[in-house]
PDB file of C-alpha atoms in Angstrom:
ATOM      1  CA  MET A 157      -0.045   0.089   0.305  1.00  0.00           C
ATOM      2  CA  GLN A 158       1.246   3.707  -0.726  1.00  0.00           C
ATOM      3  CA  HIS A 159       1.466   6.410   1.311  1.00  0.00           C
ATOM      4  CA  ARG A 160       0.939  10.047   0.167  1.00  0.00           C
ATOM      5  CA  THR A 161       3.234  12.462   1.586  1.00  0.00           C
ATOM      6  CA  GLU A 162       1.376  15.142   0.360  1.00  0.00           C
ATOM      7  CA  GLU A 163      -1.166  17.049   1.799  1.00  0.00           C
ATOM      8  CA  GLU A 164      -3.913  18.961  -0.175  1.00  0.00           C
ATOM      9  CA  VAL A 165      -5.193  21.987   0.688  1.00  0.00           C
ATOM     10  CA  ALA A 166      -8.004  24.253  -0.838  1.00  0.00           C
ATOM     11  CA  ALA A 167      -7.606  28.150  -0.718  1.00  0.00           C
ATOM     12  CA  ALA A 168     -10.088  30.832  -1.692  1.00  0.00           C
ATOM     13  CA  VAL A 169      -9.038  34.363  -2.892  1.00  0.00           C
ATOM     14  CA  LEU A 170     -12.122  36.392  -2.259  1.00  0.00           C
ATOM     15  CA  VAL A 171     -12.447  39.583  -3.853  1.00  0.00           C
ATOM     16  CA  ARG A 172     -15.177  42.317  -4.005  1.00  0.00           C
ATOM     17  CA  ASP A 173     -14.477  46.361  -4.491  1.00  0.00           C
ATOM     18  CA  GLY A 174     -10.822  46.476  -5.193  1.00  0.00           C
ATOM     19  CA  LYS A 175     -10.470  44.353  -1.313  1.00  0.00           C
ATOM     20  CA  LEU A 176      -9.019  40.974  -0.645  1.00  0.00           C
ATOM     21  CA  LEU A 177     -10.240  39.052   2.772  1.00  0.00           C
ATOM     22  CA  LEU A 178      -7.335  37.362   4.234  1.00  0.00           C
ATOM     23  CA  GLY A 179      -7.426  35.787   7.487  1.00  0.00           C
ATOM     24  CA  HIS A 180      -4.522  36.633  10.167  1.00  0.00           C
ATOM     25  CA  ARG A 181      -3.826  33.398  11.881  1.00  0.00           C
ATOM     26  CA  HIS A 182      -3.230  32.454  15.370  1.00  0.00           C
ATOM     27  CA  PRO A 183       0.042  33.194  16.881  1.00  0.00           C
ATOM     28  CA  GLN A 184      -0.382  29.831  18.386  1.00  0.00           C
ATOM     29  CA  ARG A 185      -0.978  27.916  15.131  1.00  0.00           C
ATOM     30  CA  ARG A 186       1.283  24.838  14.501  1.00  0.00           C
ATOM     31  CA  ALA A 187       1.794  25.298  10.856  1.00  0.00           C
ATOM     32  CA  TYR A 188       2.487  29.348   9.866  1.00  0.00           C
ATOM     33  CA  PRO A 189       1.780  31.120  13.721  1.00  0.00           C
ATOM     34  CA  ASP A 190       1.018  34.869  13.120  1.00  0.00           C
ATOM     35  CA  VAL A 191       0.809  35.303   9.449  1.00  0.00           C
ATOM     36  CA  TRP A 192      -1.943  36.716   6.914  1.00  0.00           C
ATOM     37  CA  ASP A 193      -3.495  34.095   4.904  1.00  0.00           C
ATOM     38  CA  LEU A 194      -5.520  32.903   2.414  1.00  0.00           C
ATOM     39  CA  ILE A 195      -8.913  31.225   3.973  1.00  0.00           C
ATOM     40  CA  GLY A 196      -9.028  27.384   3.155  1.00  0.00           C
ATOM     41  CA  GLY A 197      -8.119  23.952   4.503  1.00  0.00           C
ATOM     42  CA  HIS A 198      -7.238  21.583   3.624  1.00  0.00           C
ATOM     43  CA  ILE A 199      -9.727  18.513   1.326  1.00  0.00           C
ATOM     44  CA  GLU A 200     -11.219  16.099   3.385  1.00  0.00           C
ATOM     45  CA  PRO A 201     -11.174  12.306   2.159  1.00  0.00           C
ATOM     46  CA  GLY A 202     -13.988  12.071  -0.692  1.00  0.00           C
ATOM     47  CA  GLU A 203     -14.074  15.847  -1.347  1.00  0.00           C
ATOM     48  CA  THR A 204     -13.153  17.684  -4.803  1.00  0.00           C
ATOM     49  CA  ALA A 205     -11.278  20.780  -4.198  1.00  0.00           C
ATOM     50  CA  ASP A 206     -14.363  23.237  -5.390  1.00  0.00           C
ATOM     51  CA  ASP A 207     -15.862  21.133  -2.367  1.00  0.00           C
ATOM     52  CA  ALA A 208     -13.728  21.954   0.160  1.00  0.00           C
ATOM     53  CA  VAL A 209     -13.102  24.991  -0.689  1.00  0.00           C
ATOM     54  CA  ARG A 210     -17.004  26.183  -0.467  1.00  0.00           C
ATOM     55  CA  ARG A 211     -17.045  23.623   2.815  1.00  0.00           C
ATOM     56  CA  GLU A 212     -14.164  25.969   4.459  1.00  0.00           C
ATOM     57  CA  CYS A 213     -15.653  29.327   3.631  1.00  0.00           C
ATOM     58  CA  ARG A 214     -18.827  28.264   5.170  1.00  0.00           C
ATOM     59  CA  GLU A 215     -17.396  26.820   8.255  1.00  0.00           C
ATOM     60  CA  GLU A 216     -14.764  29.979   8.527  1.00  0.00           C
ATOM     61  CA  LEU A 217     -16.441  32.691   7.353  1.00  0.00           C
ATOM     62  CA  ALA A 218     -20.347  31.657   7.032  1.00  0.00           C
ATOM     63  CA  ILE A 219     -20.827  32.550   3.867  1.00  0.00           C
ATOM     64  CA  THR A 220     -22.039  30.517   0.771  1.00  0.00           C
ATOM     65  CA  ILE A 221     -20.373  31.155  -2.721  1.00  0.00           C
ATOM     66  CA  HIS A 222     -21.358  31.153  -6.138  1.00  0.00           C
ATOM     67  CA  ARG A 223     -18.662  30.226  -8.331  1.00  0.00           C
ATOM     68  CA  ALA A 224     -15.218  29.275  -7.224  1.00  0.00           C
ATOM     69  CA  ARG A 225     -12.848  29.514 -10.475  1.00  0.00           C
ATOM     70  CA  PRO A 226      -9.504  27.556 -10.432  1.00  0.00           C
ATOM     71  CA  ILE A 227      -6.552  29.774  -9.967  1.00  0.00           C
ATOM     72  CA  GLU A 228      -2.666  28.996 -10.240  1.00  0.00           C
ATOM     73  CA  ILE A 229      -0.871  29.867  -6.840  1.00  0.00           C
ATOM     74  CA  PRO A 230       2.084  30.686  -7.046  1.00  0.00           C
ATOM     75  CA  PHE A 231       3.637  29.762  -3.791  1.00  0.00           C
ATOM     76  CA  GLN A 232       3.625  25.936  -3.291  1.00  0.00           C
ATOM     77  CA  PRO A 233       5.158  24.911   0.301  1.00  0.00           C
ATOM     78  CA  SER A 234       6.148  21.396  -0.239  1.00  0.00           C
ATOM     79  CA  GLN A 235       4.568  18.500   0.901  1.00  0.00           C
ATOM     80  CA  VAL A 236       1.716  20.418  -0.128  1.00  0.00           C
ATOM     81  CA  ILE A 237      -0.617  20.406  -3.196  1.00  0.00           C
ATOM     82  CA  LEU A 238      -2.248  23.982  -3.126  1.00  0.00           C
ATOM     83  CA  HIS A 239      -6.218  24.359  -4.801  1.00  0.00           C
ATOM     84  CA  GLY A 240      -6.961  28.151  -5.717  1.00  0.00           C
ATOM     85  CA  PHE A 241     -10.401  29.507  -6.258  1.00  0.00           C
ATOM     86  CA  LEU A 242     -10.911  33.120  -7.159  1.00  0.00           C
ATOM     87  CA  ILE A 243     -14.313  34.125  -5.663  1.00  0.00           C
ATOM     88  CA  THR A 244     -15.892  36.617  -6.418  1.00  0.00           C
ATOM     89  CA  THR A 245     -19.826  36.481  -5.876  1.00  0.00           C
ATOM     90  CA  TRP A 246     -21.259  35.350  -2.250  1.00  0.00           C
ATOM     91  CA  ASP A 247     -24.350  35.029   0.124  1.00  0.00           C
ATOM     92  CA  GLY A 248     -23.401  36.548   3.543  1.00  0.00           C
ATOM     93  CA  ASP A 249     -21.271  38.715   5.087  1.00  0.00           C
ATOM     94  CA  PRO A 250     -17.727  36.965   6.349  1.00  0.00           C
ATOM     95  CA  VAL A 251     -17.063  36.904   9.516  1.00  0.00           C
ATOM     96  CA  ASN A 252     -14.854  35.522  11.749  1.00  0.00           C
ATOM     97  CA  ALA A 253     -16.560  32.157  12.546  1.00  0.00           C
ATOM     98  CA  ALA A 254     -13.928  30.276  13.182  1.00  0.00           C
ATOM     99  CA  LEU A 255     -12.015  31.649  15.933  1.00  0.00           C
ATOM    100  CA  GLU A 256      -9.555  28.319  16.978  1.00  0.00           C
ATOM    101  CA  GLU A 257      -7.900  28.966  12.924  1.00  0.00           C
ATOM    102  CA  HIS A 258      -8.168  32.697  12.590  1.00  0.00           C
ATOM    103  CA  ASP A 259      -7.425  35.376  15.154  1.00  0.00           C
ATOM    104  CA  ALA A 260      -9.040  38.100  12.740  1.00  0.00           C
ATOM    105  CA  ILE A 261     -10.106  38.516   9.085  1.00  0.00           C
ATOM    106  CA  GLY A 262      -9.782  41.483   7.063  1.00  0.00           C
ATOM    107  CA  TRP A 263      -9.939  42.751   3.780  1.00  0.00           C
ATOM    108  CA  PHE A 264      -6.508  44.637   2.183  1.00  0.00           C
ATOM    109  CA  THR A 265      -6.827  47.101  -0.946  1.00  0.00           C
ATOM    110  CA  ALA A 266      -3.143  46.262  -2.659  1.00  0.00           C
ATOM    111  CA  ALA A 267      -1.397  49.953  -1.452  1.00  0.00           C
ATOM    112  CA  GLN A 268      -2.071  47.603   2.511  1.00  0.00           C
ATOM    113  CA  LEU A 269      -0.599  44.068   1.054  1.00  0.00           C
ATOM    114  CA  ARG A 270       3.089  45.482   1.771  1.00  0.00           C
ATOM    115  CA  GLY A 271       2.378  46.193   4.708  1.00  0.00           C
ATOM    116  CA  LEU A 272       1.041  43.235   6.217  1.00  0.00           C
ATOM    117  CA  ARG A 273       3.417  39.922   7.512  1.00  0.00           C
ATOM    118  CA  LEU A 274       2.060  37.156   5.024  1.00  0.00           C
ATOM    119  CA  VAL A 275       2.675  33.430   4.731  1.00  0.00           C
ATOM    120  CA  ASP A 276       4.910  34.201   1.886  1.00  0.00           C
ATOM    121  CA  HIS A 277       6.382  37.094   0.662  1.00  0.00           C
ATOM    122  CA  THR A 278       5.642  36.797  -2.964  1.00  0.00           C
ATOM    123  CA  TYR A 279       2.036  37.008  -2.069  1.00  0.00           C
ATOM    124  CA  SER A 280       2.218  41.111  -2.347  1.00  0.00           C
ATOM    125  CA  ALA A 281       2.474  41.416  -5.957  1.00  0.00           C
ATOM    126  CA  TRP A 282       0.810  38.842  -7.002  1.00  0.00           C
ATOM    127  CA  LEU A 283      -2.751  39.383  -4.740  1.00  0.00           C
ATOM    128  CA  ALA A 284      -2.470  43.490  -5.461  1.00  0.00           C
ATOM    129  CA  GLU A 285      -2.446  41.277  -9.442  1.00  0.00           C
ATOM    130  CA  VAL A 286      -5.356  39.718  -8.430  1.00  0.00           C
ATOM    131  CA  ILE A 287      -7.382  43.149  -6.172  1.00  0.00           C
ATOM    132  CA  ALA A 288      -6.527  45.170  -9.708  1.00  0.00           C
ATOM    133  CA  SER A 289      -7.495  42.559 -12.421  1.00  0.00           C
ATOM    134  CA  GLY A 290     -10.046  40.024 -11.073  1.00  0.00           C
ATOM    135  CA  SER A 291      -7.613  37.162 -11.515  1.00  0.00           C
ATOM    136  CA  PRO A 292      -4.088  37.006 -11.755  1.00  0.00           C
ATOM    137  CA  THR A 293      -1.975  36.366 -14.778  1.00  0.00           C
ATOM    138  CA  PRO A 294      -0.777  33.343 -15.924  1.00  0.00           C
ATOM    139  CA  ARG A 295       2.691  32.632 -14.944  1.00  0.00           C
ATOM    140  CA  ALA A 296       5.143  31.826 -17.728  1.00  0.00           C
ATOM    141  CA  GLY A 297       6.178  27.718 -18.135  1.00  0.00           C
ATOM    142  CA  ARG A 298       3.941  27.114 -15.510  1.00  0.00           C
TER     143      ARG A 298
END
């Protein structure tokens, strides 16, 4: 029996009115503590990445998303397969519904991203591009 060494994660890139929604990971979190990150989480057995991002948005933000458009996320930590989804329409007002996951959520403009401690330093420019255009530019060679 072969064991998988990679984890699969679904991440939501929520954009509205020129701002991006991020969650601040609890300082006590084992993985990536005390940084701002996209909303999302592990894909459960039998679940698709699309199903997982919808579930995570319900659990962590108390919203129901309408359409989750797959997008490439440039940050790919070792041992993790990261599935990104651009989300621009949903029902409900996002709230921090998973206090054990995030100690805060916030909406940020592209300019404000530069001042944040993000999960990966490459996120700032990429996320600013997503905010400006509504979707990222495809990466060469990927």
